[in-house]
XYZ file of N, CA, C and O in Angstrom:
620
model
N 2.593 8.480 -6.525
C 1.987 7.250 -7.002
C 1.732 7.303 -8.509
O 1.547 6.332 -9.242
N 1.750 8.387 -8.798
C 1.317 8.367 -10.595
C 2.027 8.265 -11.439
O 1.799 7.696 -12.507
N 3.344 8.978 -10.998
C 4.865 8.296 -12.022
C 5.696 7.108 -11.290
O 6.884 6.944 -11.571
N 5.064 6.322 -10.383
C 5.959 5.348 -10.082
C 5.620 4.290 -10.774
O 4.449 4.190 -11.138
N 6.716 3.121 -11.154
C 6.306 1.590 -12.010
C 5.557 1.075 -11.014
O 4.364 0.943 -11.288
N 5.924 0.731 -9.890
C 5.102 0.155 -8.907
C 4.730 0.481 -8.223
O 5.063 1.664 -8.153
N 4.004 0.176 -7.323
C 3.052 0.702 -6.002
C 2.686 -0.799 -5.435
O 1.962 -1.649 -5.953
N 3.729 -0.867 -3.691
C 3.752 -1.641 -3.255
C 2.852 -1.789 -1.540
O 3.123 -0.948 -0.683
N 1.892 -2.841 -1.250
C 1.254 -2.219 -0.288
C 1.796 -3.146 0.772
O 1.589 -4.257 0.284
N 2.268 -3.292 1.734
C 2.742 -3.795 3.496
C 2.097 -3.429 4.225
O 1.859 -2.238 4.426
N 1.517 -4.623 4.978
C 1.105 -4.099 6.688
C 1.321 -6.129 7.194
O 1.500 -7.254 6.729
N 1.129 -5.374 8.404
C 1.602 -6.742 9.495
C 0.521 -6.665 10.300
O 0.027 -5.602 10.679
N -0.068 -8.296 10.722
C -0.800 -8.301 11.986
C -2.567 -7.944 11.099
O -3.003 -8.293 10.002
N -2.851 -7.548 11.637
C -4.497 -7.040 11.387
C -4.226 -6.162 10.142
O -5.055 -6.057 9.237
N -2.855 -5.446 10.136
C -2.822 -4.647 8.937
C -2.766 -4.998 7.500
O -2.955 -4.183 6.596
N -2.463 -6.410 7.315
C -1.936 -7.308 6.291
C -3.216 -7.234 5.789
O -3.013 -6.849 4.638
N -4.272 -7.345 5.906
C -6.196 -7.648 5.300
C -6.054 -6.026 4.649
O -5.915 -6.036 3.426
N -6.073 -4.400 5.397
C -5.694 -3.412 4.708
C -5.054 -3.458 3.747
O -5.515 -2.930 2.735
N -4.085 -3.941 3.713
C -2.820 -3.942 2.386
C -3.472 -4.768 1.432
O -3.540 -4.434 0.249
N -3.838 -5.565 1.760
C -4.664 -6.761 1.052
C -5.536 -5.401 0.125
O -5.261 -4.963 -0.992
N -6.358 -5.089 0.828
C -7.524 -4.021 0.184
C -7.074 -3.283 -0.179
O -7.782 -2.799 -1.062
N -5.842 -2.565 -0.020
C -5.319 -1.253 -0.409
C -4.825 -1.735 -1.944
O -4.571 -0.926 -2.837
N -4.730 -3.226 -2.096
C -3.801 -3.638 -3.118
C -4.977 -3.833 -4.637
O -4.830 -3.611 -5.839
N -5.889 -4.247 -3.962
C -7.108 -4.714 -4.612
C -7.674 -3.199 -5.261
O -7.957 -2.982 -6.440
N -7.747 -2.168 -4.024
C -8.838 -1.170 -4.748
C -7.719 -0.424 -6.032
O -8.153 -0.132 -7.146
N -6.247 -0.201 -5.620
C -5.384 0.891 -6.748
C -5.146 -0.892 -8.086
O -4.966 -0.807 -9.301
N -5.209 -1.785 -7.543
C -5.461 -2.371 -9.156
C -6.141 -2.091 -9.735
O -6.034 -2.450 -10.907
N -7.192 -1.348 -9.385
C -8.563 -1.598 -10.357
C -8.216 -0.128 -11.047
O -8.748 0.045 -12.143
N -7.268 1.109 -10.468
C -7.081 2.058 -11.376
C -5.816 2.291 -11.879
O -5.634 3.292 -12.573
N -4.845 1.470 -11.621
C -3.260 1.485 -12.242
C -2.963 0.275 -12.733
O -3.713 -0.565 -12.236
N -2.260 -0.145 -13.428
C -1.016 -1.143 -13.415
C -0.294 -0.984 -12.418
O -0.238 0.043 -11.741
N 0.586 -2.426 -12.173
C 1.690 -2.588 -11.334
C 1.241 -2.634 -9.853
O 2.260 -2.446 -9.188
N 0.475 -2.753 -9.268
C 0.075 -2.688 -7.795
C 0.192 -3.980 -7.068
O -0.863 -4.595 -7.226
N 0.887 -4.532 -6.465
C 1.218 -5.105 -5.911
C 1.515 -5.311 -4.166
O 1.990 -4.405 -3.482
N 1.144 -6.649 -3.628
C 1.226 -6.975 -1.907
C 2.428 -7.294 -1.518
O 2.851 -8.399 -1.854
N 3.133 -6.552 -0.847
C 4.721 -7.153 0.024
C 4.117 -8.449 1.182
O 4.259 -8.173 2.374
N 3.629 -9.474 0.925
C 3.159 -10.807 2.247
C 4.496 -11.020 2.607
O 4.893 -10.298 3.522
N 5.175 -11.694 2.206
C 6.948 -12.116 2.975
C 6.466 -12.794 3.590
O 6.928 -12.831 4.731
N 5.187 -13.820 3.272
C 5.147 -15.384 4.064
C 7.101 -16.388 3.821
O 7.936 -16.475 2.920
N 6.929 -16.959 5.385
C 8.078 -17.779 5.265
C 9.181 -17.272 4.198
O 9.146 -16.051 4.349
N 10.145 -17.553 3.199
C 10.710 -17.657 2.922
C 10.977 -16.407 1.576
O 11.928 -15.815 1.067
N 9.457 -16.481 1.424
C 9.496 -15.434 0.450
C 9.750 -13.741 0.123
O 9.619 -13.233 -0.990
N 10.165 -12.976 1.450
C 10.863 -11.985 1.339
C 11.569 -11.893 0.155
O 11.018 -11.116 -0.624
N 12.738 -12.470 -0.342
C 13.938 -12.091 -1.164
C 13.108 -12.368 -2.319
O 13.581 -11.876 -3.344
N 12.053 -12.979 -2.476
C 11.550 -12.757 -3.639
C 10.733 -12.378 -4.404
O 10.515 -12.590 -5.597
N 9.917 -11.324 -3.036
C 9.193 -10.324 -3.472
C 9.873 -9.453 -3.702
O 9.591 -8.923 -4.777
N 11.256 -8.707 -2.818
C 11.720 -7.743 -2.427
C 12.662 -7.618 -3.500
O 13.393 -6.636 -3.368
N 12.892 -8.389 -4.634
C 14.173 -8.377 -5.770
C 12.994 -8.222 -6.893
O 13.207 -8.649 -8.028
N 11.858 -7.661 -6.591
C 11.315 -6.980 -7.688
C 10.550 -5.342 -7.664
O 9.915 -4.709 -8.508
N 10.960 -5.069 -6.310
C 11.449 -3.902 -5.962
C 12.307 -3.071 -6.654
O 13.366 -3.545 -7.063
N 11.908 -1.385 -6.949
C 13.599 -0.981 -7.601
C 12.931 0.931 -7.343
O 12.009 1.486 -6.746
N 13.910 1.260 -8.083
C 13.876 3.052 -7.819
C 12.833 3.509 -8.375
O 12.512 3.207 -9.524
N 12.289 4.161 -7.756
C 11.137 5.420 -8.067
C 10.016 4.276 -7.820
O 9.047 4.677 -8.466
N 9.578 2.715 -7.034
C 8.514 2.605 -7.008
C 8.085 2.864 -5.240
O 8.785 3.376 -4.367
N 6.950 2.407 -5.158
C 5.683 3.456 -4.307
C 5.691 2.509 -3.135
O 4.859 1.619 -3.307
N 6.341 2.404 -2.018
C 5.891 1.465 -0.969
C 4.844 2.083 0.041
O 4.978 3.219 0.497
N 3.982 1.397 0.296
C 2.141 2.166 1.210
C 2.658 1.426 2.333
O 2.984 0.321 1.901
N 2.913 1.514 3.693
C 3.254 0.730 4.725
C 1.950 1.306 5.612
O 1.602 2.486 5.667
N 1.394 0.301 6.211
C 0.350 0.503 6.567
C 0.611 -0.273 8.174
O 0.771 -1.493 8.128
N 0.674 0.627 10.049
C 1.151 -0.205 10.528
C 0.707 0.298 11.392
O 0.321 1.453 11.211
N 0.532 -0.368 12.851
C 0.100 0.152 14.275
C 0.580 -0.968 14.832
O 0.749 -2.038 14.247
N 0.863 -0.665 16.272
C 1.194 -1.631 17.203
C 0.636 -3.302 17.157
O -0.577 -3.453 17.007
N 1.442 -4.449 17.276
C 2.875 -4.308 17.435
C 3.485 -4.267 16.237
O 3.110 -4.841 15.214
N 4.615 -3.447 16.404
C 5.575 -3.838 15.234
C 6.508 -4.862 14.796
O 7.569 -4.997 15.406
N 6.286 -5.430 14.028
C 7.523 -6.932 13.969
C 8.853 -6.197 13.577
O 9.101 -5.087 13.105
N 9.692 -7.395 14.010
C 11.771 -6.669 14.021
C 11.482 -6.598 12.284
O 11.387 -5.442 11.871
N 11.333 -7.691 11.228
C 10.937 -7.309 9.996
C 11.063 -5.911 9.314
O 11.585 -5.562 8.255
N 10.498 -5.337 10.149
C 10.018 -4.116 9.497
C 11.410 -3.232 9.434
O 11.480 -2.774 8.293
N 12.443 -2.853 10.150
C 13.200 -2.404 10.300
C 14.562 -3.038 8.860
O 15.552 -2.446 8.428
N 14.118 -4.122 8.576
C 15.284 -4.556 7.460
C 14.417 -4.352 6.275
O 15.074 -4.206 5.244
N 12.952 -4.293 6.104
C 12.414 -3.983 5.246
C 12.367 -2.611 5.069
O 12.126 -2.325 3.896
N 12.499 -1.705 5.761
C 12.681 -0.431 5.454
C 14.157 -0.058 5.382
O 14.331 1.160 5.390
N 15.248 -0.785 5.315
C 16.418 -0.493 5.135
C 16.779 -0.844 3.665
O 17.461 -0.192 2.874
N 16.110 -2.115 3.487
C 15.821 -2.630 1.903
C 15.098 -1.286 1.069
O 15.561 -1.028 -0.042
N 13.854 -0.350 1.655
C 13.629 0.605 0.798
C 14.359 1.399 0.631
O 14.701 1.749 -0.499
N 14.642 1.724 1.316
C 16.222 3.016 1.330
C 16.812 2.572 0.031
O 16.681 3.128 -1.060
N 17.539 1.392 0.337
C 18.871 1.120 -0.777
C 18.252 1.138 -1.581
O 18.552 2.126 -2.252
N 17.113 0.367 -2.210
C 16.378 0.234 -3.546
C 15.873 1.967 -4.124
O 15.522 2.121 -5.293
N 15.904 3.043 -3.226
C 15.487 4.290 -3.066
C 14.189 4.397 -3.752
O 13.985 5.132 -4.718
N 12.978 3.313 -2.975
C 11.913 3.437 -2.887
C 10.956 4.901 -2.453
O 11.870 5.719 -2.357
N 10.058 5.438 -2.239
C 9.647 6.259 -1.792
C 8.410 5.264 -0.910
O 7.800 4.229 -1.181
N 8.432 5.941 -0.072
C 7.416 5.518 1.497
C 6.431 6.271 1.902
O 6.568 7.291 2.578
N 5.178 5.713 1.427
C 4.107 6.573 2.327
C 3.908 5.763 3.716
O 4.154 4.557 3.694
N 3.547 6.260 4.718
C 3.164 5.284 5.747
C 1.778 5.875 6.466
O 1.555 7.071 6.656
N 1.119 5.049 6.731
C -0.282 5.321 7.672
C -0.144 4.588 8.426
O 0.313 3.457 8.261
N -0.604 5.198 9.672
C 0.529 4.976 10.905
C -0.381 5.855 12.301
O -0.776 6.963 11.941
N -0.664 5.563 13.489
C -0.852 6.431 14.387
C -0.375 7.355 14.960
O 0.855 7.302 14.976
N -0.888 8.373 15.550
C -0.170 9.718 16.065
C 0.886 9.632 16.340
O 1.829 10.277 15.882
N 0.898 8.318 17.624
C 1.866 7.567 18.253
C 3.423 7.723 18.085
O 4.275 8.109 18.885
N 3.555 7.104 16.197
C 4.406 6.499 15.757
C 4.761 7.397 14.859
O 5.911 7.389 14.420
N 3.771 8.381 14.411
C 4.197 9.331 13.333
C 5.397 10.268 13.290
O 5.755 10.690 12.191
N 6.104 10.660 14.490
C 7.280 11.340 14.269
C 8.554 10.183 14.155
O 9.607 10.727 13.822
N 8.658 8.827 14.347
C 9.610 8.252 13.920
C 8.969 7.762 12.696
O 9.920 7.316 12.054
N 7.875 7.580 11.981
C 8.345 7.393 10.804
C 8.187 8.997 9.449
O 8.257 9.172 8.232
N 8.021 9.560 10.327
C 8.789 10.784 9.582
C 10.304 10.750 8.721
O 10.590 11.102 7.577
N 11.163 10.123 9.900
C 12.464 9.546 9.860
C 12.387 8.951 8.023
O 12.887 9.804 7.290
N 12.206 8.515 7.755
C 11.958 7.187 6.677
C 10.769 7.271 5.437
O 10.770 6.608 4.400
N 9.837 8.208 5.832
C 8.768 8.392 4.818
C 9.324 9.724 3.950
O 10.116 10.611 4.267
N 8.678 9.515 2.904
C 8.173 10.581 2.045
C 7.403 11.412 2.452
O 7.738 12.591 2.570
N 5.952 10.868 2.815
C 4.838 10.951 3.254
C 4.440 10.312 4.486
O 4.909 9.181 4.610
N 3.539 10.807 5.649
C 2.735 10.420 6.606
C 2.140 10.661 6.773
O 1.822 11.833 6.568
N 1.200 9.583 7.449
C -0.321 10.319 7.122
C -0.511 9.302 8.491
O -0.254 8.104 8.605
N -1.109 10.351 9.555
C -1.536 9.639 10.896
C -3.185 9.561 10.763
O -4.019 10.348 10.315
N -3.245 8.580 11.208
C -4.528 8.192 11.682
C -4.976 8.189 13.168
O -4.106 8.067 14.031
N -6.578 8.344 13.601
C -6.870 8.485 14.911
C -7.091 6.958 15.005
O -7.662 6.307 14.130
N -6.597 6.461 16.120
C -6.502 5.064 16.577
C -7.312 4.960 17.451
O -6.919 5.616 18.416
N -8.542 4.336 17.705
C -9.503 4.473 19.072
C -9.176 3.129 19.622
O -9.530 2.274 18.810
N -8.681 2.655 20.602
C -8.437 1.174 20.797
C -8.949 0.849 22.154
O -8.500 1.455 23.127
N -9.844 -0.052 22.282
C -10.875 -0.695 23.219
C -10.204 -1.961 23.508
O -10.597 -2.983 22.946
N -8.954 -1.996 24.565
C -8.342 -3.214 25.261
C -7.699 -3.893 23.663
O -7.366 -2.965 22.926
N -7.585 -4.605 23.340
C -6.712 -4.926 22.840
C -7.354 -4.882 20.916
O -6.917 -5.261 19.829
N -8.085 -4.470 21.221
C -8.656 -4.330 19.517
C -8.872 -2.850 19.113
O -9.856 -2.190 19.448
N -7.625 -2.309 18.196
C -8.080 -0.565 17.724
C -8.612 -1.259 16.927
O -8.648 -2.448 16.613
N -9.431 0.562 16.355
C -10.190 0.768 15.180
C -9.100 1.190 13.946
O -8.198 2.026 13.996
N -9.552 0.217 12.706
C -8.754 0.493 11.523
C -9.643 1.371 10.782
O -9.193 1.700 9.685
N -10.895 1.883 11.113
C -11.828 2.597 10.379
C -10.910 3.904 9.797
O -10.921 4.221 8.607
N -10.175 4.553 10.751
C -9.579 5.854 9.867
C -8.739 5.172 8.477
O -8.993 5.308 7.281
N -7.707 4.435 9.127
C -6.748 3.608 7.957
C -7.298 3.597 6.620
O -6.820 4.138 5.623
N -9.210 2.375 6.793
C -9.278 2.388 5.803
C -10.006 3.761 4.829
O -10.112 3.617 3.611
N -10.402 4.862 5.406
C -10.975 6.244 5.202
C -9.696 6.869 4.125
O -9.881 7.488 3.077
N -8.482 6.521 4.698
C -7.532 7.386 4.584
C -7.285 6.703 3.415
O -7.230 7.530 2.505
N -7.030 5.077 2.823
C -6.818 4.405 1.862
C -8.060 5.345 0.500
O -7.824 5.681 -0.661
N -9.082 5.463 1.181
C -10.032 5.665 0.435
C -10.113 6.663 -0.277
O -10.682 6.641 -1.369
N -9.471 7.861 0.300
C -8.921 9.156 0.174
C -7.929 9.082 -0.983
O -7.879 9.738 -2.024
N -7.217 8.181 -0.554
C -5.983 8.676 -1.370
C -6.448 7.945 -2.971
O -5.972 8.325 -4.040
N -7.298 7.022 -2.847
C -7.643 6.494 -4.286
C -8.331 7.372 -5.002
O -8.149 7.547 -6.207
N -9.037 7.886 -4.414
C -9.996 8.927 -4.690
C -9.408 10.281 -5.454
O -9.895 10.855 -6.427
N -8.755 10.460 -5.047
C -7.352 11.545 -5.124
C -6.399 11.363 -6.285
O -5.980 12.188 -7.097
N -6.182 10.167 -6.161
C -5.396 9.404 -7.772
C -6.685 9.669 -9.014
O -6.675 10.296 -10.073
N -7.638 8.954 -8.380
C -8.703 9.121 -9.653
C -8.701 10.562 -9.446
O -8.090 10.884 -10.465
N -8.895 11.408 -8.985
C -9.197 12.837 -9.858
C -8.081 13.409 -10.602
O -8.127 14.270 -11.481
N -6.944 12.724 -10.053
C -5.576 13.492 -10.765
C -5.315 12.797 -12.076
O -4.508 13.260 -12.883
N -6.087 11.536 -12.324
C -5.255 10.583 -13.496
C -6.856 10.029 -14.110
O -7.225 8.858 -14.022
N -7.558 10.982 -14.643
C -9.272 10.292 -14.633
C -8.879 9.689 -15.961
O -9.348 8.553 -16.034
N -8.078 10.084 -17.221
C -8.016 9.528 -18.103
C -7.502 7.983 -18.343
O -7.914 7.042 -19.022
N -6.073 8.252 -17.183
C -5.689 6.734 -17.211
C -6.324 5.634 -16.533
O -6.200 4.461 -16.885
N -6.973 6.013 -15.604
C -7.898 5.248 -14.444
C -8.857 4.944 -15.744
O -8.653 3.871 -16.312
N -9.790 5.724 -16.212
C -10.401 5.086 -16.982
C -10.483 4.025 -18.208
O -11.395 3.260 -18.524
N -9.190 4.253 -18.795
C -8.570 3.718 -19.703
C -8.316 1.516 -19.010
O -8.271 0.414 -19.556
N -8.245 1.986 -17.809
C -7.558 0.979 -17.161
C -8.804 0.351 -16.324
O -8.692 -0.839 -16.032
N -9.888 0.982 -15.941
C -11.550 -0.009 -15.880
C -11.568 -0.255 -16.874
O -11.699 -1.478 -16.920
N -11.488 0.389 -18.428
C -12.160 -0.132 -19.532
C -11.590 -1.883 -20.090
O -12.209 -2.800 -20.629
N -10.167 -1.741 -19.649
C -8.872 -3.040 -19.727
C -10.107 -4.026 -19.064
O -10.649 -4.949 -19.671
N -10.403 -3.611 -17.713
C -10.094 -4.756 -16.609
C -11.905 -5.050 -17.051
O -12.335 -6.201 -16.976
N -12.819 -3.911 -17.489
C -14.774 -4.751 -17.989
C -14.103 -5.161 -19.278
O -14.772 -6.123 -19.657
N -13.564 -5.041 -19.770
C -13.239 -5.895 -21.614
C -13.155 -6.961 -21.060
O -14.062 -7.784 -20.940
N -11.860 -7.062 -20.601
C -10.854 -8.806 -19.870
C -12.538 -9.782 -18.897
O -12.744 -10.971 -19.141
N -13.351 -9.087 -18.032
C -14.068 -9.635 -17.679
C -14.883 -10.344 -18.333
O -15.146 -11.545 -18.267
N -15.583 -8.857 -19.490
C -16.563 -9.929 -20.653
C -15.747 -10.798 -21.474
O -16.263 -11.318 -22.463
N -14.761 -10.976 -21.239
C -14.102 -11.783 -22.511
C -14.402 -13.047 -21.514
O -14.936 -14.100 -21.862
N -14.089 -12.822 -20.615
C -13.590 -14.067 -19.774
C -15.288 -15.090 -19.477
O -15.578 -16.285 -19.412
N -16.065 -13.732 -19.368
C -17.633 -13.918 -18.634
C -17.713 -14.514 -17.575
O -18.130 -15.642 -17.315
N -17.179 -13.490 -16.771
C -17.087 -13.769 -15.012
C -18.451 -13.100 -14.667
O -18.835 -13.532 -13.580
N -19.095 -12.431 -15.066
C -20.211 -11.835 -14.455
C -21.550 -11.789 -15.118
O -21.459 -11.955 -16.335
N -22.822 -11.604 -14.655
C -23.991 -12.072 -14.865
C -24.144 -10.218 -15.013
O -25.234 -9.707 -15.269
């Protein structure tokens, strides 16, 4: 994540609000962080700003949409790198396809799991960036409280 241009976050279903957050918390310490949504039509035009050496976070648990399978064929060719968080479950096929995996414990009560590890594990890994990159992370709050007081979004 620290030498890539981008860092792209995906999830489907309940996972899409994660990605959402996953996208929100690494803005606040990089450039370039960005949400794969692919509402309606817009796949080809998120996905053509995609390219080599950036960071796709796939964030996913049951069910899986067919989607996902041309979107990870799209990372390949673009020769994206893939982290995925993902359940025990699922973790040796996306071994197949990741860089990285990182399973999570899934506790699921009839038709609603717990995303609590997911988001632990998101939390981790930001956490982890900030200790490895404290200069640029900081450099890059200082961007985003300047841009605020300029703007005077906050009391």
């Amino acid at each position: 994540m620290e030498e890539a241009p981008r860092v792209w976050f995906v999830g489907f279903g309940d996972e899409q609000g994660l990605a959402r957050l996953g996208r929100s918390l690494f803005a606040r310490l990089r450039h370039g962080v960005h949400e794969l949504q692919g509402q309606g039509q817009t796949w080809a035009n998120e996905l053509s700003m995609t390219g080599p050496r950036d960071v796709l976070v796939l964030l996913t648990f049951e069910p899986r949409p067919k989607v996902l399978r041309a979107l990870l064929a799209h990372a390949r060719t673009t020769r994206m790198r893939i982290i995925t968080l993902t359940d025990h479950a699922y973790a040796p096929q996306a071994e197949r396809f990741s860089e990285v995996v990182l399973p999570c414990h899934v506790a699921s009560y009839g038709a609603l799991p717990t995303h609590a590890t997911m988001l632990s594990v998101l939390r981790l890994i930001a956490v982890a960036y900030l200790g490895r990159n404290p200069e640029a992370v900081s450099q890059r709050i200082s961007t985003l409280a300047a841009i605020d007081e300029e703007l005077d979004l906050f009391e």
